[in-house]
Amino acid sequence: MTTTEHTDQVATAAASGASATERFHADKSPFEAVKNTPPERVATLINEVLEGVHATIRKHKVTYDEYNALKAWLINVGEDGEWPLFLDVWVEHVVEDVATEHREGNKGSIEGPYYVPNAPEQGSKGAVPMRENEKGDPLLWSGQVRSCDGTPLAGAKVELWHADDDGFYSQFAPGIPEWNLRATFTADDEGRFEITTIRPAPYMIPTDGSCGKMISAAGWHPWRPAHLHLKVSAPGHEQLTAQLYFPGDAHNDDDVASAVKPELILDPKEDGKGGFTVDYDFVLDPAK
Ligand code: MBD
Ligand code: FE
């Protein structure tokens, strides 16, 4: 049995959902960060969300059958471990917009549910860990990290993670080596880096879980365009979380996660050997 067949066979929504939920619990202390939020703000936010729900029920005369279906679906999202997926696909993009609207450097994009910290360090130039004969077109990406005033940021960290040529992420789909297509690069004295990887495939929201059922019940499609995920950081600067996309992808214009911005679409050139080269730089805002 090949790795691909194995992965296809057991990559269920519940398996990747459980991994994403466990990951989220492991690395963040979300309540600690908001422990000083005043009750007035908590009440305002909750009230306005509920008012939106109440208005929708009145406007569309939502029935008891529909209310009970919603209740069952919400319970199932938790049982499938798909809250990270649901929130990052349908809510995070607005939080990201608000969080970065002040930026003069790169604005970035959502993190999504599949980031894992502390990926293997590869220096300023190197290949991301990948399997022998990893499928997908080779991609050689050169870039530089600078501050808003143009100063190169020596030693900046560039963390990269992305799906494989089947659209699966290591540590979330089974049968893939732990750090496959995940790495940390450290920019050189001129803030430059050079990364060898493969072009990822588009990502499909699992159709067998609660999010997939909502998508099909609404008559939507489950696709995100092919993308590279990044976190770029340097001392004294705001961390940038971004995604980069490829021109011509059918879902750049209707990403299910609404996370594509025109300035994040790469301009890759064919290298004449079946692969691609691309230049893309980052500009980080000084921390306030
Ligand atoms: C992904 O790969 C992703 O980046 C997001 C935001 C949601 C689901 C899968
Ligand atoms: Fe992704």
JSON list of N, CA and C in Angstrom, two decimals, residues 224-263:
[
{"chain": "A", "resi": 224, "resn": "ARG", "atom": "N", "xyz": [-10.42, 25.69, -0.53]},
{"chain": "A", "resi": 224, "resn": "ARG", "atom": "CA", "xyz": [-9.49, 26.81, -0.40]},
{"chain": "A", "resi": 224, "resn": "ARG", "atom": "C", "xyz": [-8.49, 26.69, -1.55]},
{"chain": "A", "resi": 225, "resn": "PRO", "atom": "N", "xyz": [-8.03, 27.81, -2.11]},
{"chain": "A", "resi": 225, "resn": "PRO", "atom": "CA", "xyz": [-7.00, 27.73, -3.14]},
{"chain": "A", "resi": 225, "resn": "PRO", "atom": "C", "xyz": [-5.69, 27.21, -2.53]},
{"chain": "A", "resi": 226, "resn": "ALA", "atom": "N", "xyz": [-4.79, 26.67, -3.38]},
{"chain": "A", "resi": 226, "resn": "ALA", "atom": "CA", "xyz": [-3.47, 26.25, -2.90]},
{"chain": "A", "resi": 226, "resn": "ALA", "atom": "C", "xyz": [-2.79, 27.43, -2.20]},
{"chain": "A", "resi": 227, "resn": "HIS", "atom": "N", "xyz": [-2.12, 27.15, -1.07]},
{"chain": "A", "resi": 227, "resn": "HIS", "atom": "CA", "xyz": [-1.50, 28.25, -0.32]},
{"chain": "A", "resi": 227, "resn": "HIS", "atom": "C", "xyz": [-0.32, 27.78, 0.50]},
{"chain": "A", "resi": 228, "resn": "LEU", "atom": "N", "xyz": [0.60, 28.71, 0.75]},
{"chain": "A", "resi": 228, "resn": "LEU", "atom": "CA", "xyz": [1.71, 28.51, 1.69]},
{"chain": "A", "resi": 228, "resn": "LEU", "atom": "C", "xyz": [1.37, 29.31, 2.93]},
{"chain": "A", "resi": 229, "resn": "HIS", "atom": "N", "xyz": [1.55, 28.72, 4.12]},
{"chain": "A", "resi": 229, "resn": "HIS", "atom": "CA", "xyz": [1.34, 29.46, 5.37]},
{"chain": "A", "resi": 229, "resn": "HIS", "atom": "C", "xyz": [2.69, 29.95, 5.90]},
{"chain": "A", "resi": 230, "resn": "LEU", "atom": "N", "xyz": [2.69, 31.14, 6.51]},
{"chain": "A", "resi": 230, "resn": "LEU", "atom": "CA", "xyz": [3.93, 31.71, 7.05]},
{"chain": "A", "resi": 230, "resn": "LEU", "atom": "C", "xyz": [3.70, 32.45, 8.33]},
{"chain": "A", "resi": 231, "resn": "LYS", "atom": "N", "xyz": [4.73, 32.43, 9.18]},
{"chain": "A", "resi": 231, "resn": "LYS", "atom": "CA", "xyz": [4.83, 33.40, 10.28]},
{"chain": "A", "resi": 231, "resn": "LYS", "atom": "C", "xyz": [6.21, 34.00, 10.17]},
{"chain": "A", "resi": 232, "resn": "VAL", "atom": "N", "xyz": [6.30, 35.33, 10.15]},
{"chain": "A", "resi": 232, "resn": "VAL", "atom": "CA", "xyz": [7.57, 36.01, 10.03]},
{"chain": "A", "resi": 232, "resn": "VAL", "atom": "C", "xyz": [7.74, 36.89, 11.26]},
{"chain": "A", "resi": 233, "resn": "SER", "atom": "N", "xyz": [8.88, 36.75, 11.94]},
{"chain": "A", "resi": 233, "resn": "SER", "atom": "CA", "xyz": [9.07, 37.51, 13.17]},
{"chain": "A", "resi": 233, "resn": "SER", "atom": "C", "xyz": [10.51, 38.01, 13.29]},
{"chain": "A", "resi": 234, "resn": "ALA", "atom": "N", "xyz": [10.65, 39.15, 13.95]},
{"chain": "A", "resi": 234, "resn": "ALA", "atom": "CA", "xyz": [11.98, 39.73, 14.21]},
{"chain": "A", "resi": 234, "resn": "ALA", "atom": "C", "xyz": [11.86, 40.57, 15.47]},
{"chain": "A", "resi": 235, "resn": "PRO", "atom": "N", "xyz": [12.95, 40.66, 16.27]},
{"chain": "A", "resi": 235, "resn": "PRO", "atom": "CA", "xyz": [12.90, 41.43, 17.50]},
{"chain": "A", "resi": 235, "resn": "PRO", "atom": "C", "xyz": [12.45, 42.87, 17.24]},
{"chain": "A", "resi": 236, "resn": "GLY", "atom": "N", "xyz": [11.60, 43.41, 18.11]},
{"chain": "A", "resi": 236, "resn": "GLY", "atom": "CA", "xyz": [11.15, 44.80, 17.97]},
{"chain": "A", "resi": 236, "resn": "GLY", "atom": "C", "xyz": [10.12, 45.01, 16.89]},
{"chain": "A", "resi": 237, "resn": "HIS", "atom": "N", "xyz": [9.58, 43.93, 16.32]},
{"chain": "A", "resi": 237, "resn": "HIS", "atom": "CA", "xyz": [8.60, 44.07, 15.24]},
{"chain": "A", "resi": 237, "resn": "HIS", "atom": "C", "xyz": [7.37, 43.21, 15.51]},
{"chain": "A", "resi": 238, "resn": "GLU", "atom": "N", "xyz": [6.24, 43.63, 14.92]},
{"chain": "A", "resi": 238, "resn": "GLU", "atom": "CA", "xyz": [5.02, 42.83, 15.03]},
{"chain": "A", "resi": 238, "resn": "GLU", "atom": "C", "xyz": [5.19, 41.56, 14.22]},
{"chain": "A", "resi": 239, "resn": "GLN", "atom": "N", "xyz": [4.76, 40.44, 14.79]},
{"chain": "A", "resi": 239, "resn": "GLN", "atom": "CA", "xyz": [4.81, 39.19, 14.02]},
{"chain": "A", "resi": 239, "resn": "GLN", "atom": "C", "xyz": [3.78, 39.23, 12.90]},
{"chain": "A", "resi": 240, "resn": "LEU", "atom": "N", "xyz": [4.21, 38.77, 11.74]},
{"chain": "A", "resi": 240, "resn": "LEU", "atom": "CA", "xyz": [3.31, 38.69, 10.59]},
{"chain": "A", "resi": 240, "resn": "LEU", "atom": "C", "xyz": [2.88, 37.25, 10.38]},
{"chain": "A", "resi": 241, "resn": "THR", "atom": "N", "xyz": [1.57, 37.02, 10.32]},
{"chain": "A", "resi": 241, "resn": "THR", "atom": "CA", "xyz": [1.03, 35.72, 9.91]},
{"chain": "A", "resi": 241, "resn": "THR", "atom": "C", "xyz": [0.43, 35.91, 8.54]},
{"chain": "A", "resi": 242, "resn": "ALA", "atom": "N", "xyz": [0.83, 35.11, 7.57]},
{"chain": "A", "resi": 242, "resn": "ALA", "atom": "CA", "xyz": [0.38, 35.34, 6.19]},
{"chain": "A", "resi": 242, "resn": "ALA", "atom": "C", "xyz": [0.16, 34.04, 5.46]},
{"chain": "A", "resi": 243, "resn": "GLN", "atom": "N", "xyz": [-0.48, 34.15, 4.30]},
{"chain": "A", "resi": 243, "resn": "GLN", "atom": "CA", "xyz": [-0.56, 33.03, 3.37]},
{"chain": "A", "resi": 243, "resn": "GLN", "atom": "C", "xyz": [-0.22, 33.59, 2.00]},
{"chain": "A", "resi": 244, "resn": "LEU", "atom": "N", "xyz": [0.43, 32.77, 1.18]},
{"chain": "A", "resi": 244, "resn": "LEU", "atom": "CA", "xyz": [0.74, 33.17, -0.19]},
{"chain": "A", "resi": 244, "resn": "LEU", "atom": "C", "xyz": [0.04, 32.21, -1.14]},
{"chain": "A", "resi": 245, "resn": "TYR", "atom": "N", "xyz": [-0.44, 32.76, -2.25]},
{"chain": "A", "resi": 245, "resn": "TYR", "atom": "CA", "xyz": [-1.27, 32.01, -3.20]},
{"chain": "A", "resi": 245, "resn": "TYR", "atom": "C", "xyz": [-0.63, 31.98, -4.58]},
{"chain": "A", "resi": 246, "resn": "PHE", "atom": "N", "xyz": [-1.18, 31.17, -5.47]},
{"chain": "A", "resi": 246, "resn": "PHE", "atom": "CA", "xyz": [-0.63, 30.99, -6.81]},
{"chain": "A", "resi": 246, "resn": "PHE", "atom": "C", "xyz": [-1.61, 31.53, -7.86]},
{"chain": "A", "resi": 247, "resn": "PRO", "atom": "N", "xyz": [-1.07, 32.26, -8.86]},
{"chain": "A", "resi": 247, "resn": "PRO", "atom": "CA", "xyz": [-1.97, 32.87, -9.84]},
{"chain": "A", "resi": 247, "resn": "PRO", "atom": "C", "xyz": [-2.73, 31.80, -10.61]},
{"chain": "A", "resi": 248, "resn": "GLY", "atom": "N", "xyz": [-3.95, 32.11, -11.00]},
{"chain": "A", "resi": 248, "resn": "GLY", "atom": "CA", "xyz": [-4.73, 31.21, -11.84]},
{"chain": "A", "resi": 248, "resn": "GLY", "atom": "C", "xyz": [-5.49, 30.14, -11.08]},
{"chain": "A", "resi": 249, "resn": "ASP", "atom": "N", "xyz": [-5.35, 30.08, -9.75]},
{"chain": "A", "resi": 249, "resn": "ASP", "atom": "CA", "xyz": [-6.11, 29.08, -8.99]},
{"chain": "A", "resi": 249, "resn": "ASP", "atom": "C", "xyz": [-7.60, 29.43, -9.05]},
{"chain": "A", "resi": 250, "resn": "ALA", "atom": "N", "xyz": [-8.40, 28.42, -9.36]},
{"chain": "A", "resi": 250, "resn": "ALA", "atom": "CA", "xyz": [-9.84, 28.66, -9.54]},
{"chain": "A", "resi": 250, "resn": "ALA", "atom": "C", "xyz": [-10.49, 29.23, -8.28]},
{"chain": "A", "resi": 251, "resn": "HIS", "atom": "N", "xyz": [-9.89, 29.02, -7.11]},
{"chain": "A", "resi": 251, "resn": "HIS", "atom": "CA", "xyz": [-10.55, 29.47, -5.89]},
{"chain": "A", "resi": 251, "resn": "HIS", "atom": "C", "xyz": [-9.92, 30.70, -5.25]},
{"chain": "A", "resi": 252, "resn": "ASN", "atom": "N", "xyz": [-9.00, 31.36, -5.96]},
{"chain": "A", "resi": 252, "resn": "ASN", "atom": "CA", "xyz": [-8.48, 32.64, -5.44]},
{"chain": "A", "resi": 252, "resn": "ASN", "atom": "C", "xyz": [-9.60, 33.67, -5.28]},
{"chain": "A", "resi": 253, "resn": "ASP", "atom": "N", "xyz": [-10.63, 33.55, -6.12]},
{"chain": "A", "resi": 253, "resn": "ASP", "atom": "CA", "xyz": [-11.73, 34.53, -6.08]},
{"chain": "A", "resi": 253, "resn": "ASP", "atom": "C", "xyz": [-12.90, 34.10, -5.20]},
{"chain": "A", "resi": 254, "resn": "ASP", "atom": "N", "xyz": [-12.93, 32.84, -4.80]},
{"chain": "A", "resi": 254, "resn": "ASP", "atom": "CA", "xyz": [-14.03, 32.41, -3.91]},
{"chain": "A", "resi": 254, "resn": "ASP", "atom": "C", "xyz": [-13.54, 31.38, -2.89]},
{"chain": "A", "resi": 255, "resn": "ASP", "atom": "N", "xyz": [-12.46, 31.75, -2.19]},
{"chain": "A", "resi": 255, "resn": "ASP", "atom": "CA", "xyz": [-11.92, 30.96, -1.09]},
{"chain": "A", "resi": 255, "resn": "ASP", "atom": "C", "xyz": [-13.00, 30.76, -0.02]},
{"chain": "A", "resi": 256, "resn": "VAL", "atom": "N", "xyz": [-13.25, 29.52, 0.38]},
{"chain": "A", "resi": 256, "resn": "VAL", "atom": "CA", "xyz": [-14.26, 29.26, 1.42]},
{"chain": "A", "resi": 256, "resn": "VAL", "atom": "C", "xyz": [-13.90, 29.98, 2.72]},
{"chain": "A", "resi": 257, "resn": "ALA", "atom": "N", "xyz": [-12.59, 30.24, 2.95]},
{"chain": "A", "resi": 257, "resn": "ALA", "atom": "CA", "xyz": [-12.16, 30.92, 4.18]},
{"chain": "A", "resi": 257, "resn": "ALA", "atom": "C", "xyz": [-11.98, 32.43, 3.99]},
{"chain": "A", "resi": 258, "resn": "SER", "atom": "N", "xyz": [-12.32, 32.97, 2.82]},
{"chain": "A", "resi": 258, "resn": "SER", "atom": "CA", "xyz": [-12.25, 34.42, 2.55]},
{"chain": "A", "resi": 258, "resn": "SER", "atom": "C", "xyz": [-10.90, 35.03, 2.95]},
{"chain": "A", "resi": 259, "resn": "ALA", "atom": "N", "xyz": [-9.80, 34.34, 2.64]},
{"chain": "A", "resi": 259, "resn": "ALA", "atom": "CA", "xyz": [-8.49, 34.76, 3.17]},
{"chain": "A", "resi": 259, "resn": "ALA", "atom": "C", "xyz": [-7.50, 35.18, 2.09]},
{"chain": "A", "resi": 260, "resn": "VAL", "atom": "N", "xyz": [-7.96, 35.33, 0.85]},
{"chain": "A", "resi": 260, "resn": "VAL", "atom": "CA", "xyz": [-7.05, 35.75, -0.23]},
{"chain": "A", "resi": 260, "resn": "VAL", "atom": "C", "xyz": [-7.07, 37.27, -0.36]},
{"chain": "A", "resi": 261, "resn": "LYS", "atom": "N", "xyz": [-5.89, 37.87, -0.48]},
{"chain": "A", "resi": 261, "resn": "LYS", "atom": "CA", "xyz": [-5.77, 39.30, -0.78]},
{"chain": "A", "resi": 261, "resn": "LYS", "atom": "C", "xyz": [-4.87, 39.41, -2.00]},
{"chain": "A", "resi": 262, "resn": "PRO", "atom": "N", "xyz": [-5.15, 40.37, -2.90]},
{"chain": "A", "resi": 262, "resn": "PRO", "atom": "CA", "xyz": [-4.38, 40.43, -4.16]},
{"chain": "A", "resi": 262, "resn": "PRO", "atom": "C", "xyz": [-2.87, 40.50, -3.94]},
{"chain": "A", "resi": 263, "resn": "GLU", "atom": "N", "xyz": [-2.43, 41.23, -2.90]},
{"chain": "A", "resi": 263, "resn": "GLU", "atom": "CA", "xyz": [-0.98, 41.38, -2.69]},
{"chain": "A", "resi": 263, "resn": "GLU", "atom": "C", "xyz": [-0.32, 40.10, -2.18]}
]
